Amino acid sequence: MRIAAFTGSFDPFTTGHDDIVRRALPLFDRIVIGVGYNEHKQYMEPTEERCRKICSYYKDEPRVEIVAYNDLTVDFCKRVGADFIIKGIRSMKDFEYEQEMAEINRRLSGVETVCFFASPEQAHISSSMVRELRHFGKDISAFLPKAPSSNT
């Protein structure tokens, strides 16, 4: 069974994150979305709320599981049985950072990183940009996934 972890703070989980998950699903039997928590960071929403929202986006997709974590990503991967880490790449800066992290993670645990380049229509979206727009009272709904309707 091919299990991948898609990890981040997801503060908030954007349409760009959703695009990566949906594109990765055909490659893996299961994707565990790891919602990271660091007690030294200030979040827009509590971890439980971030997890609840992400769960609502995938309520009809049994291959996606959402789990909060507060340890090293490689330790989280070991705990959930993931042999792969999914990462989204929006820019060369992202690529360089993720390349370094992938090498460290592989050396520490043998877990491989699989990178997905952002779709052009999603490449400009970042959680920090969405947080800033929200802070200034702007409508951020266009940057957040829509939960499936309850009528299914």
PDB file of C-alpha atoms in Angstrom:
ATOM      1  CA  MET A   1       0.000   0.000   0.000  1.00  0.00           C
ATOM      2  CA  ARG A   2       1.400   3.415  -1.007  1.00  0.00           C
ATOM      3  CA  ILE A   3       0.759   5.945   1.766  1.00  0.00           C
ATOM      4  CA  ALA A   4       1.830   9.575   1.464  1.00  0.00           C
ATOM      5  CA  ALA A   5       1.826  12.379   4.006  1.00  0.00           C
ATOM      6  CA  PHE A   6       0.974  15.904   2.906  1.00  0.00           C
ATOM      7  CA  THR A   7       2.164  18.097   5.749  1.00  0.00           C
ATOM      8  CA  GLY A   8       2.018  21.749   6.652  1.00  0.00           C
ATOM      9  CA  SER A   9       0.412  24.211   9.000  1.00  0.00           C
ATOM     10  CA  PHE A  10      -2.382  24.760   6.448  1.00  0.00           C
ATOM     11  CA  ASP A  11      -3.259  28.085   8.043  1.00  0.00           C
ATOM     12  CA  PRO A  12      -5.460  28.187   6.043  1.00  0.00           C
ATOM     13  CA  PHE A  13      -5.776  25.206   3.678  1.00  0.00           C
ATOM     14  CA  THR A  14      -6.085  26.850   0.258  1.00  0.00           C
ATOM     15  CA  THR A  15      -7.314  25.900  -3.194  1.00  0.00           C
ATOM     16  CA  GLY A  16      -3.629  25.378  -4.050  1.00  0.00           C
ATOM     17  CA  HIS A  17      -3.308  22.733  -1.319  1.00  0.00           C
ATOM     18  CA  ASP A  18      -6.522  21.089  -2.491  1.00  0.00           C
ATOM     19  CA  ASP A  19      -5.220  21.012  -6.076  1.00  0.00           C
ATOM     20  CA  ILE A  20      -2.072  19.180  -4.921  1.00  0.00           C
ATOM     21  CA  VAL A  21      -4.082  16.594  -2.933  1.00  0.00           C
ATOM     22  CA  ARG A  22      -6.464  15.898  -5.815  1.00  0.00           C
ATOM     23  CA  ARG A  23      -3.599  15.549  -8.304  1.00  0.00           C
ATOM     24  CA  ALA A  24      -1.712  13.224  -5.933  1.00  0.00           C
ATOM     25  CA  LEU A  25      -4.657  10.911  -5.195  1.00  0.00           C
ATOM     26  CA  PRO A  26      -4.231   8.777  -8.361  1.00  0.00           C
ATOM     27  CA  LEU A  27      -0.639   7.987  -7.303  1.00  0.00           C
ATOM     28  CA  PHE A  28      -1.299   6.843  -3.728  1.00  0.00           C
ATOM     29  CA  ASP A  29      -3.621   4.423  -1.979  1.00  0.00           C
ATOM     30  CA  ARG A  30      -3.971   6.818   0.941  1.00  0.00           C
ATOM     31  CA  ILE A  31      -2.987  10.406   1.707  1.00  0.00           C
ATOM     32  CA  VAL A  32      -2.668  11.530   5.301  1.00  0.00           C
ATOM     33  CA  ILE A  33      -2.891  15.293   5.599  1.00  0.00           C
ATOM     34  CA  GLY A  34      -0.746  16.210   8.589  1.00  0.00           C
ATOM     35  CA  VAL A  35      -1.830  19.501  10.134  1.00  0.00           C
ATOM     36  CA  GLY A  36       1.224  20.763  11.948  1.00  0.00           C
ATOM     37  CA  TYR A  37       1.174  22.597  15.235  1.00  0.00           C
ATOM     38  CA  ASN A  38       4.043  24.550  16.752  1.00  0.00           C
ATOM     39  CA  GLU A  39       3.365  26.105  20.151  1.00  0.00           C
ATOM     40  CA  HIS A  40       5.698  28.988  19.306  1.00  0.00           C
ATOM     41  CA  LYS A  41       3.673  30.082  16.260  1.00  0.00           C
ATOM     42  CA  GLN A  42       0.528  32.200  16.164  1.00  0.00           C
ATOM     43  CA  TYR A  43      -2.208  30.669  13.997  1.00  0.00           C
ATOM     44  CA  MET A  44      -5.260  32.232  12.390  1.00  0.00           C
ATOM     45  CA  GLU A  45      -7.352  29.290  13.629  1.00  0.00           C
ATOM     46  CA  PRO A  46      -6.773  26.581  16.251  1.00  0.00           C
ATOM     47  CA  THR A  47      -5.471  23.222  15.020  1.00  0.00           C
ATOM     48  CA  GLU A  48      -8.802  21.501  15.710  1.00  0.00           C
ATOM     49  CA  GLU A  49     -10.650  24.009  13.521  1.00  0.00           C
ATOM     50  CA  ARG A  50      -8.116  23.677  10.690  1.00  0.00           C
ATOM     51  CA  CYS A  51      -8.499  19.882  10.858  1.00  0.00           C
ATOM     52  CA  ARG A  52     -12.304  20.121  10.914  1.00  0.00           C
ATOM     53  CA  LYS A  53     -12.378  22.330   7.819  1.00  0.00           C
ATOM     54  CA  ILE A  54      -9.978  20.111   5.880  1.00  0.00           C
ATOM     55  CA  CYS A  55     -12.049  17.048   6.860  1.00  0.00           C
ATOM     56  CA  SER A  56     -15.130  18.738   5.383  1.00  0.00           C
ATOM     57  CA  TYR A  57     -13.376  19.108   2.004  1.00  0.00           C
ATOM     58  CA  TYR A  58     -12.684  15.355   1.819  1.00  0.00           C
ATOM     59  CA  LYS A  59     -15.721  13.902   3.568  1.00  0.00           C
ATOM     60  CA  ASP A  60     -16.551  11.941   0.396  1.00  0.00           C
ATOM     61  CA  GLU A  61     -12.965  10.752  -0.201  1.00  0.00           C
ATOM     62  CA  PRO A  62     -12.162   7.775   2.057  1.00  0.00           C
ATOM     63  CA  ARG A  63      -8.516   7.680   0.913  1.00  0.00           C
ATOM     64  CA  VAL A  64      -7.812  11.015   2.611  1.00  0.00           C
ATOM     65  CA  GLU A  65      -7.289  11.220   6.377  1.00  0.00           C
ATOM     66  CA  ILE A  66      -6.561  14.341   8.428  1.00  0.00           C
ATOM     67  CA  VAL A  67      -4.313  14.109  11.514  1.00  0.00           C
ATOM     68  CA  ALA A  68      -2.861  16.863  13.711  1.00  0.00           C
ATOM     69  CA  TYR A  69       0.806  16.546  14.717  1.00  0.00           C
ATOM     70  CA  ASN A  70       3.459  18.500  16.587  1.00  0.00           C
ATOM     71  CA  ASP A  71       6.666  16.528  16.047  1.00  0.00           C
ATOM     72  CA  LEU A  72       9.137  16.117  13.199  1.00  0.00           C
ATOM     73  CA  THR A  73       7.533  15.317   9.866  1.00  0.00           C
ATOM     74  CA  VAL A  74       9.596  12.117   9.527  1.00  0.00           C
ATOM     75  CA  ASP A  75       8.347  10.932  12.935  1.00  0.00           C
ATOM     76  CA  PHE A  76       4.787  11.725  11.867  1.00  0.00           C
ATOM     77  CA  CYS A  77       5.363   9.735   8.647  1.00  0.00           C
ATOM     78  CA  LYS A  78       6.595   6.748  10.643  1.00  0.00           C
ATOM     79  CA  ARG A  79       3.557   6.931  12.940  1.00  0.00           C
ATOM     80  CA  VAL A  80       1.045   6.956  10.050  1.00  0.00           C
ATOM     81  CA  GLY A  81       2.980   4.470   7.892  1.00  0.00           C
ATOM     82  CA  ALA A  82       3.824   6.942   5.107  1.00  0.00           C
ATOM     83  CA  ASP A  83       6.786   6.194   2.843  1.00  0.00           C
ATOM     84  CA  PHE A  84       6.330   9.420   0.881  1.00  0.00           C
ATOM     85  CA  ILE A  85       5.980  13.115   1.645  1.00  0.00           C
ATOM     86  CA  ILE A  86       4.009  15.251  -0.794  1.00  0.00           C
ATOM     87  CA  LYS A  87       5.167  18.812  -1.334  1.00  0.00           C
ATOM     88  CA  GLY A  88       3.848  21.580  -3.550  1.00  0.00           C
ATOM     89  CA  ILE A  89       6.292  23.841  -5.373  1.00  0.00           C
ATOM     90  CA  ARG A  90       5.224  27.359  -6.390  1.00  0.00           C
ATOM     91  CA  SER A  91       8.598  28.958  -7.086  1.00  0.00           C
ATOM     92  CA  MET A  92      12.331  28.402  -7.327  1.00  0.00           C
ATOM     93  CA  LYS A  93      12.597  29.529  -3.682  1.00  0.00           C
ATOM     94  CA  ASP A  94      10.151  26.763  -2.674  1.00  0.00           C
ATOM     95  CA  PHE A  95      12.108  24.265  -4.762  1.00  0.00           C
ATOM     96  CA  GLU A  96      15.436  25.050  -3.105  1.00  0.00           C
ATOM     97  CA  TYR A  97      13.979  24.828   0.397  1.00  0.00           C
ATOM     98  CA  GLU A  98      12.069  21.602  -0.314  1.00  0.00           C
ATOM     99  CA  GLN A  99      15.124  20.031  -1.965  1.00  0.00           C
ATOM    100  CA  GLU A 100      17.135  20.553   1.237  1.00  0.00           C
ATOM    101  CA  MET A 101      14.314  19.238   3.418  1.00  0.00           C
ATOM    102  CA  ALA A 102      13.818  16.199   1.163  1.00  0.00           C
ATOM    103  CA  GLU A 103      17.479  15.241   1.515  1.00  0.00           C
ATOM    104  CA  ILE A 104      17.379  15.595   5.309  1.00  0.00           C
ATOM    105  CA  ASN A 105      14.135  13.621   5.571  1.00  0.00           C
ATOM    106  CA  ARG A 106      15.494  10.832   3.345  1.00  0.00           C
ATOM    107  CA  ARG A 107      18.710  10.617   5.374  1.00  0.00           C
ATOM    108  CA  LEU A 108      16.830  10.541   8.673  1.00  0.00           C
ATOM    109  CA  SER A 109      14.152   8.053   7.723  1.00  0.00           C
ATOM    110  CA  GLY A 110      14.318   6.811   4.148  1.00  0.00           C
ATOM    111  CA  VAL A 111      11.068   8.654   3.355  1.00  0.00           C
ATOM    112  CA  GLU A 112      11.043  10.004  -0.198  1.00  0.00           C
ATOM    113  CA  THR A 113       9.609  13.383  -1.141  1.00  0.00           C
ATOM    114  CA  VAL A 114       7.373  13.707  -4.192  1.00  0.00           C
ATOM    115  CA  CYS A 115       7.002  17.250  -5.508  1.00  0.00           C
ATOM    116  CA  PHE A 116       4.081  18.647  -7.442  1.00  0.00           C
ATOM    117  CA  PHE A 117       4.517  21.917  -9.255  1.00  0.00           C
ATOM    118  CA  ALA A 118       1.666  24.321  -8.617  1.00  0.00           C
ATOM    119  CA  SER A 119      -0.898  24.616 -11.358  1.00  0.00           C
ATOM    120  CA  PRO A 120      -0.447  28.000 -13.062  1.00  0.00           C
ATOM    121  CA  GLU A 121      -3.821  29.231 -11.834  1.00  0.00           C
ATOM    122  CA  GLN A 122      -2.847  28.323  -8.234  1.00  0.00           C
ATOM    123  CA  ALA A 123       0.814  29.376  -8.149  1.00  0.00           C
ATOM    124  CA  HIS A 124       0.149  32.845  -6.742  1.00  0.00           C
ATOM    125  CA  ILE A 125      -1.866  31.564  -3.758  1.00  0.00           C
ATOM    126  CA  SER A 126      -0.129  31.182  -0.408  1.00  0.00           C
ATOM    127  CA  SER A 127      -1.528  30.756   3.084  1.00  0.00           C
ATOM    128  CA  SER A 128       0.334  33.864   4.251  1.00  0.00           C
ATOM    129  CA  MET A 129      -1.237  35.941   1.452  1.00  0.00           C
ATOM    130  CA  VAL A 130      -4.701  34.633   2.385  1.00  0.00           C
ATOM    131  CA  ARG A 131      -4.085  35.383   6.093  1.00  0.00           C
ATOM    132  CA  GLU A 132      -3.085  38.945   5.239  1.00  0.00           C
ATOM    133  CA  LEU A 133      -6.168  39.480   3.080  1.00  0.00           C
ATOM    134  CA  ARG A 134      -8.349  38.167   5.911  1.00  0.00           C
ATOM    135  CA  HIS A 135      -6.582  40.424   8.422  1.00  0.00           C
ATOM    136  CA  PHE A 136      -7.559  43.430   6.308  1.00  0.00           C
ATOM    137  CA  GLY A 137     -11.171  42.293   6.024  1.00  0.00           C
ATOM    138  CA  LYS A 138     -11.092  41.080   2.426  1.00  0.00           C
ATOM    139  CA  ASP A 139     -13.197  38.198   1.117  1.00  0.00           C
ATOM    140  CA  ILE A 140     -10.929  35.143   0.941  1.00  0.00           C
ATOM    141  CA  SER A 141     -13.544  32.605  -0.180  1.00  0.00           C
ATOM    142  CA  ALA A 142     -12.089  32.397  -3.724  1.00  0.00           C
ATOM    143  CA  PHE A 143      -8.858  31.051  -2.225  1.00  0.00           C
ATOM    144  CA  LEU A 144     -10.456  28.346  -0.060  1.00  0.00           C
ATOM    145  CA  PRO A 145     -11.765  24.979  -1.285  1.00  0.00           C
ATOM    146  CA  LYS A 146     -15.500  24.393  -1.263  1.00  0.00           C
ATOM    147  CA  ALA A 147     -16.800  21.549   0.875  1.00  0.00           C
ATOM    148  CA  PRO A 148     -18.859  19.000  -1.087  1.00  0.00           C
ATOM    149  CA  SER A 149     -22.579  19.645  -0.807  1.00  0.00           C
ATOM    150  CA  SER A 150     -24.568  17.591   1.693  1.00  0.00           C
ATOM    151  CA  ASN A 151     -27.035  16.530  -0.997  1.00  0.00           C
ATOM    152  CA  THR A 152     -24.886  13.628  -2.234  1.00  0.00           C
TER     153      THR A 152
END
